[in-house]
CSV table of C-alpha atoms (C1' of nucleotides) in Angstrom, one decimal:
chain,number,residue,atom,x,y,z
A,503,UNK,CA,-27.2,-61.1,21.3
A,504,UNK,CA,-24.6,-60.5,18.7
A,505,UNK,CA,-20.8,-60.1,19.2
A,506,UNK,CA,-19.5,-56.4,19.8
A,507,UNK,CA,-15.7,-56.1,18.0
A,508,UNK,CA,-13.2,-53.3,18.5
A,509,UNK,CA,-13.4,-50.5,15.5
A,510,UNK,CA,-10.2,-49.2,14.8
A,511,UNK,CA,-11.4,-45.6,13.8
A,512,UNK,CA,-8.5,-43.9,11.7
A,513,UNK,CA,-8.8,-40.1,12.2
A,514,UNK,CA,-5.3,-38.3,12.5
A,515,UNK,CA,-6.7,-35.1,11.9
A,516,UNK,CA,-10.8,-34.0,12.7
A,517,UNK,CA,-12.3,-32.2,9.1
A,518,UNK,CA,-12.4,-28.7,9.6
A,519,UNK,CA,-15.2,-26.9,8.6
A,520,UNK,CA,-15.0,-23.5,6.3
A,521,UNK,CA,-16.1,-21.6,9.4
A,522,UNK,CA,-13.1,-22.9,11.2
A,523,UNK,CA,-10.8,-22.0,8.2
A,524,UNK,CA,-12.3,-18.3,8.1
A,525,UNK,CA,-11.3,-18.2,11.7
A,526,UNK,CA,-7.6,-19.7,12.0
A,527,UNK,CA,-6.9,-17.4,8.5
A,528,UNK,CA,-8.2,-14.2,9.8
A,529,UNK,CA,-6.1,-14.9,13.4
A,530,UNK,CA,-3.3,-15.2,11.3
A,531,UNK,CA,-4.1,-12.4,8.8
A,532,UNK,CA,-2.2,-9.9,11.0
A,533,UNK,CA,1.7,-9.6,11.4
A,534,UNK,CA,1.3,-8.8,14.6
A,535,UNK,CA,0.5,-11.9,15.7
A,536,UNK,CA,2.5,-13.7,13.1
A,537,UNK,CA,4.9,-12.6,15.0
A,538,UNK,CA,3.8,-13.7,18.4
A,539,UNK,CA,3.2,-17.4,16.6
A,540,UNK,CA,7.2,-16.8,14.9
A,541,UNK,CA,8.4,-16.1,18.8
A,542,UNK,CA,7.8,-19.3,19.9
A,543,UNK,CA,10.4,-20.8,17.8
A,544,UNK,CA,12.7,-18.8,20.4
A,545,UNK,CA,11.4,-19.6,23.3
A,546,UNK,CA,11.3,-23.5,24.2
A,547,UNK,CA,7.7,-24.4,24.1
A,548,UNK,CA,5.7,-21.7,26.2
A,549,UNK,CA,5.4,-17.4,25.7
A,550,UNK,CA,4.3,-15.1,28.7
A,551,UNK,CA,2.1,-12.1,28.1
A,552,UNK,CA,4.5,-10.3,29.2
A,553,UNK,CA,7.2,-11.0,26.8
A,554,UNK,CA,4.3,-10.2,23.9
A,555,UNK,CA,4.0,-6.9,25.6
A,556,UNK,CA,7.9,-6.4,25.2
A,557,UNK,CA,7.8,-7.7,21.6
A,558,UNK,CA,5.1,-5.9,20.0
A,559,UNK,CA,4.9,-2.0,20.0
A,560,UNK,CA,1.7,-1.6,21.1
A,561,UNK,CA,-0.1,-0.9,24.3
A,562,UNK,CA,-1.5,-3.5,26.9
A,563,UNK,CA,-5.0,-3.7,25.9
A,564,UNK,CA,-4.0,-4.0,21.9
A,565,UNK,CA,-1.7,-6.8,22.9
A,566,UNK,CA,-4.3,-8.6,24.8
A,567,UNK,CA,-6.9,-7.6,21.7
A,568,UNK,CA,-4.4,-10.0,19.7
A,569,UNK,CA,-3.9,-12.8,22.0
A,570,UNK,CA,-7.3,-12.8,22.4
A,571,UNK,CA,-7.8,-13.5,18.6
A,572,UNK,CA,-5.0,-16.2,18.4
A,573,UNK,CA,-6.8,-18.2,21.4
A,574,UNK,CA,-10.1,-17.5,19.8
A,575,UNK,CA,-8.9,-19.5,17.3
A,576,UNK,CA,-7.6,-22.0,19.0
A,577,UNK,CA,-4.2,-22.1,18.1
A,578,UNK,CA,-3.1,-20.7,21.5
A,579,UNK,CA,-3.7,-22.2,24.5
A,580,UNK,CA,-3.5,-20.0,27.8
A,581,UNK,CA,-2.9,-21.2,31.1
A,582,UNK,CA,-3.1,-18.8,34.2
A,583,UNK,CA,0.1,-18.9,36.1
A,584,UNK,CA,-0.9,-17.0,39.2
A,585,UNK,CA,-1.7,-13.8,38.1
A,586,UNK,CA,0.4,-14.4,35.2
A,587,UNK,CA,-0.4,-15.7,31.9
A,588,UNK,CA,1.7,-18.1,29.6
A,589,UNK,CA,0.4,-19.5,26.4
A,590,UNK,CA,0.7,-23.0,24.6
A,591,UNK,CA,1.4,-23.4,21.1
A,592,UNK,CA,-1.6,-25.7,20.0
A,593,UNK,CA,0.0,-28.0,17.4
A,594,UNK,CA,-3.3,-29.9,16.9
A,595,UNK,CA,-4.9,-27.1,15.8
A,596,UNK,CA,-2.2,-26.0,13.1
A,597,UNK,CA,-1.4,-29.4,12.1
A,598,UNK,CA,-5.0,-29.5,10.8
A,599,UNK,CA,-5.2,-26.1,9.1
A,600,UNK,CA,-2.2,-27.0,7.2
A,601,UNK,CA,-4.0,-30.1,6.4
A,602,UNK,CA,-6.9,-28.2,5.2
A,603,UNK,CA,-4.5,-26.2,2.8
A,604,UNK,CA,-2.6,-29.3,1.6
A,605,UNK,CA,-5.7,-30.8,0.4
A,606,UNK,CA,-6.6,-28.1,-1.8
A,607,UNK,CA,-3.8,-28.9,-4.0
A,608,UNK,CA,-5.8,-32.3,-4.8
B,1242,UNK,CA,42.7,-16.3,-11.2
B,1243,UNK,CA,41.1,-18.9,-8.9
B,1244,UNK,CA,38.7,-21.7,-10.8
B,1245,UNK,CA,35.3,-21.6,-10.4
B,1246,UNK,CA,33.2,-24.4,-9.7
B,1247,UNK,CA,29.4,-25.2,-10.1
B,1248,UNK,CA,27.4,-24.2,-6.5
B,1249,UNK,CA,23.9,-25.7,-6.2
B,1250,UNK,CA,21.5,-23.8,-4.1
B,1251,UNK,CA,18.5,-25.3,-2.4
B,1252,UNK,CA,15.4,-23.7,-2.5
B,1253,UNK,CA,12.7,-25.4,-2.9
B,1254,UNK,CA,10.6,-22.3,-1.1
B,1255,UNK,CA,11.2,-18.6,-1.2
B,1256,UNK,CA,11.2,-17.4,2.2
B,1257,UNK,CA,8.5,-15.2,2.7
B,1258,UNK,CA,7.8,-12.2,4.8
B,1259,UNK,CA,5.2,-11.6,7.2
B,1260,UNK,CA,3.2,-9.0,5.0
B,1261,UNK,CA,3.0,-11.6,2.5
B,1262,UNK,CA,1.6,-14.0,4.9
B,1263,UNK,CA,-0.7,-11.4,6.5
B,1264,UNK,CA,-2.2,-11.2,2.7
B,1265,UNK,CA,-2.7,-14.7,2.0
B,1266,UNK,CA,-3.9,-15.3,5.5
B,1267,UNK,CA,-6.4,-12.3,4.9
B,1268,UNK,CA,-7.2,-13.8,1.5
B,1269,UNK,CA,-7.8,-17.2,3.1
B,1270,UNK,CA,-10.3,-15.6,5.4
B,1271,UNK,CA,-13.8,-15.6,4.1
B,1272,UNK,CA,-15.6,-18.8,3.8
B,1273,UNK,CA,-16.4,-17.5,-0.2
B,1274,UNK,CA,-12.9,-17.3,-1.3
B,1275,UNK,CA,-12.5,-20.6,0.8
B,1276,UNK,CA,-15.2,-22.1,-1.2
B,1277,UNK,CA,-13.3,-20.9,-4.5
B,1278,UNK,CA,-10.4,-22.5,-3.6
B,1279,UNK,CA,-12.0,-26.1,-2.9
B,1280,UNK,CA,-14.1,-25.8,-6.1
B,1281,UNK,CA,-10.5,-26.7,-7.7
B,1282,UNK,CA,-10.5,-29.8,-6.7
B,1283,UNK,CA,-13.6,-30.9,-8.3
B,1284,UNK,CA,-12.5,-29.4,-11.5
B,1285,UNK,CA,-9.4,-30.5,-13.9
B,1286,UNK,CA,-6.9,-27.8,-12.6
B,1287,UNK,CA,-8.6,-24.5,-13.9
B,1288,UNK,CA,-12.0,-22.4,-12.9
B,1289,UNK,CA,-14.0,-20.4,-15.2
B,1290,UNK,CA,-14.8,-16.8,-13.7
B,1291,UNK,CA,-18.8,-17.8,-15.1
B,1292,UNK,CA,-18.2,-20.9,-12.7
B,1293,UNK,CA,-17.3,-18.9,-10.1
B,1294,UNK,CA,-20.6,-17.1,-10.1
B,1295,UNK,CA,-23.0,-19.9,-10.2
B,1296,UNK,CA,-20.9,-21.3,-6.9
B,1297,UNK,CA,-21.3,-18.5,-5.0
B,1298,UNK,CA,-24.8,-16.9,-3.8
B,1299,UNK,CA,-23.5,-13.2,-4.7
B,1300,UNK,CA,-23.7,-10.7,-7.1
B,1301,UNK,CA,-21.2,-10.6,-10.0
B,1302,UNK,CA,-19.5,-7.8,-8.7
B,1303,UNK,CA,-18.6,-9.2,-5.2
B,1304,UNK,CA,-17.4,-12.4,-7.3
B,1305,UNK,CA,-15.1,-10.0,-8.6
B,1306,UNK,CA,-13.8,-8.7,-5.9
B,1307,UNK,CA,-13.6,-11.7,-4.1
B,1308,UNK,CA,-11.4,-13.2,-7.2
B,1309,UNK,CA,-9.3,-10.1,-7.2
B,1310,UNK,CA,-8.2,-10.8,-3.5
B,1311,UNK,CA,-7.2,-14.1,-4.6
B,1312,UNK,CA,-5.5,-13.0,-7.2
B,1313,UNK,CA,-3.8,-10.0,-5.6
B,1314,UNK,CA,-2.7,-13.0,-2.8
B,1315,UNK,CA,-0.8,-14.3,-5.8
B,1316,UNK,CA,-2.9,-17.7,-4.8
B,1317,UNK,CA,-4.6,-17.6,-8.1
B,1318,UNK,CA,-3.1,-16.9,-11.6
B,1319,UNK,CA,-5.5,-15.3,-14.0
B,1320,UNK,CA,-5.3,-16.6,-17.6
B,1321,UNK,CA,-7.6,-14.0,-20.1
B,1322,UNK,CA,-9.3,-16.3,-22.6
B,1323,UNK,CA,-11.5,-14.6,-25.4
B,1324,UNK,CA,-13.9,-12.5,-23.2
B,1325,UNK,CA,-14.1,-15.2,-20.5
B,1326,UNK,CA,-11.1,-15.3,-17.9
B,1327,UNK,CA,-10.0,-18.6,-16.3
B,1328,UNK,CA,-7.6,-19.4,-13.4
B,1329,UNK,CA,-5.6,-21.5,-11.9
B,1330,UNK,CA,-4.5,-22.3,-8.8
B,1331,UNK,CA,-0.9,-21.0,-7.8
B,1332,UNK,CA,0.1,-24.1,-6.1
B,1333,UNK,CA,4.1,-22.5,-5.8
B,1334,UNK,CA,2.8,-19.6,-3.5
B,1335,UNK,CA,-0.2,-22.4,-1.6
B,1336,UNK,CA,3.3,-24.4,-1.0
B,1337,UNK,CA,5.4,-21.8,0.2
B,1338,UNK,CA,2.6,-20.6,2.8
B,1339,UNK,CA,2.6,-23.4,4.2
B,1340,UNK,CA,5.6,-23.9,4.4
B,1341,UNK,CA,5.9,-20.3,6.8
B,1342,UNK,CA,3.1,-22.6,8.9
B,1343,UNK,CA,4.7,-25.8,9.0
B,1344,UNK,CA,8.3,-24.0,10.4
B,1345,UNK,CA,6.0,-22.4,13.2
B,1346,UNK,CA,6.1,-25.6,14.7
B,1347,UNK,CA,9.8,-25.7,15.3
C,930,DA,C1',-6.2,-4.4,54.7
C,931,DA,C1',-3.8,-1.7,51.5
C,932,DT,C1',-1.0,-1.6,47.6
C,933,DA,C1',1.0,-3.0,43.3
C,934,DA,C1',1.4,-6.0,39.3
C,935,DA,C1',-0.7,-8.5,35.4
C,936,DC,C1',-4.1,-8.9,32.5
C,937,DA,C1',-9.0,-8.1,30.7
C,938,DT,C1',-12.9,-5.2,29.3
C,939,DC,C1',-15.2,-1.1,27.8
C,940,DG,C1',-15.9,2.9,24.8
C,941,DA,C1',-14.6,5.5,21.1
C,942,DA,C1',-12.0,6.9,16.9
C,943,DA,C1',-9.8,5.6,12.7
C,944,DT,C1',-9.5,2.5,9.2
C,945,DA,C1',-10.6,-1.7,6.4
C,946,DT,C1',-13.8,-5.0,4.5
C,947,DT,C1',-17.9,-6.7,2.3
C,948,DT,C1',-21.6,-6.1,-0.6
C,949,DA,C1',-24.6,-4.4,-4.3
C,950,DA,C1',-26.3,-1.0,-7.7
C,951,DA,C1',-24.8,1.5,-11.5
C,952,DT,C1',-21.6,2.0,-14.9
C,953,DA,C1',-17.5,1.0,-17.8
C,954,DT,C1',-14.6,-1.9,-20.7
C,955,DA,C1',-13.4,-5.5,-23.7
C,956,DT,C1',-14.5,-9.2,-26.8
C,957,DG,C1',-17.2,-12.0,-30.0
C,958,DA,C1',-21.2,-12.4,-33.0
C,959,DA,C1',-24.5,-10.7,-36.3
D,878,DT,C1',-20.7,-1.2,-37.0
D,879,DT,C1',-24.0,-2.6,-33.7
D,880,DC,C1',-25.4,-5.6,-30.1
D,881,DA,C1',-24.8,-8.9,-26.6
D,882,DT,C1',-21.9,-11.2,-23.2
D,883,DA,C1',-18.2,-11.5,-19.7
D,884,DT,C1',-15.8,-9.2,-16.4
D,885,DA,C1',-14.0,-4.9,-14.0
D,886,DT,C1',-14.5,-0.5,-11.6
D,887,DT,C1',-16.7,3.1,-9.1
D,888,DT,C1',-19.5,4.6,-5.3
D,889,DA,C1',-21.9,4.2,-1.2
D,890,DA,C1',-23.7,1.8,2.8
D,891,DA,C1',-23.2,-1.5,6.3
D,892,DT,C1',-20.3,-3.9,9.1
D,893,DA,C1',-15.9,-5.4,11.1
D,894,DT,C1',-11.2,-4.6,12.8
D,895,DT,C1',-7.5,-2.2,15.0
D,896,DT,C1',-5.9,0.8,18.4
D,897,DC,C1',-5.7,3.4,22.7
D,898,DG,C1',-7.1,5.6,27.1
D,899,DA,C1',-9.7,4.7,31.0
D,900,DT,C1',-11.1,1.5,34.1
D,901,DG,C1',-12.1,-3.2,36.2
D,902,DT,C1',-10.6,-7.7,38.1
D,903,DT,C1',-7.6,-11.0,40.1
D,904,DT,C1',-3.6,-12.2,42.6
D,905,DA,C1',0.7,-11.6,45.2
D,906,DT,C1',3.2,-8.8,48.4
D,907,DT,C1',3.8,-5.7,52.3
DNA sequence: AATAAACATCGAAATATTTAAATATATGAA
DNA sequence: TTCATATATTTAAATATTTCGATGTTTATT
């Protein structure tokens, strides 16, 4: 029975596939929720829905239309809060888009 | 009358508004353009429009749309060359995008 | 239990995007 | 000049997206 030894694997970021791109570029391929992703820098590290319903003009439904999209995506994540809602900025996720984008310039 | 002295100003990256990311995250969002894109990295640093349409499975009109969307996204810079065109990648505008991503994080 | 608040879903209208066929334009070659 | 090649534009069809009003669901409060 041979030896088993520890394998150090080395992945800081998982490859994206183009699917995933598509997706993460068409979340963000709307200003209106550019500028739910731009209102976390305000806020320490968490947004409610209902402060995305005060910053957007736009009904209820649309709002949720757009969160819906960003989570989708995976670059929100939403945690239920009673029968609130309050979403995560998923750094992960936009960390390895970026990466995507930055190894295109190779 | 007060000397003036030499001011050095820092900007290594345009700030750019959220219409202009909405249109290079729209631009980004098709898994042909995406496809484009990444195709520069097995070439030198340019693309032949004839290149482009042995990549992609589509007709030469839809090539040409596709390219113009780059192209209108200011991600690629078209360079007329006889009666072929060529282009290269706008690696300024790729840099200042992500950029607008990387200060999300903040 | 009844009500209100927070959010999601459905349905429909308006608009935008993707694609290809047909056609146009520009350039190089004969 | 005429023809062929490379790319763009126009038009139309199919599909997707955005938005809102109406309604549904879940949860907290009274």
């Amino acid at each position: 029975m041979p030896r088993l030894y520890p394998l150090l694997i080395w992945s800081r970021a998982r490859k994206m596939d183009n699917k995933k791109i598509e997706k993460i570029s068409r979340a963000l391929s709307d200003t209106n929720r550019i500028a739910i992703l731009q209102e976390f820098k305000k806020k320490k590290d968490c947004l409610y829905c209902a402060e995305v319903n005060d910053l957007l003009d736009l009904t209820q439904p649309s709002v949720s239309h757009h969160l819906k999209q960003l989570v989708d995506a995976d670059l929100l994540v939403p945690q239920k809060e009673g029968r609130n809602f309050k979403y995560l900025l998923n750094e992960t996720v936009l960390n390895e888009y970026i990466a995507c984008l930055n190894s295109l310039k190779d």
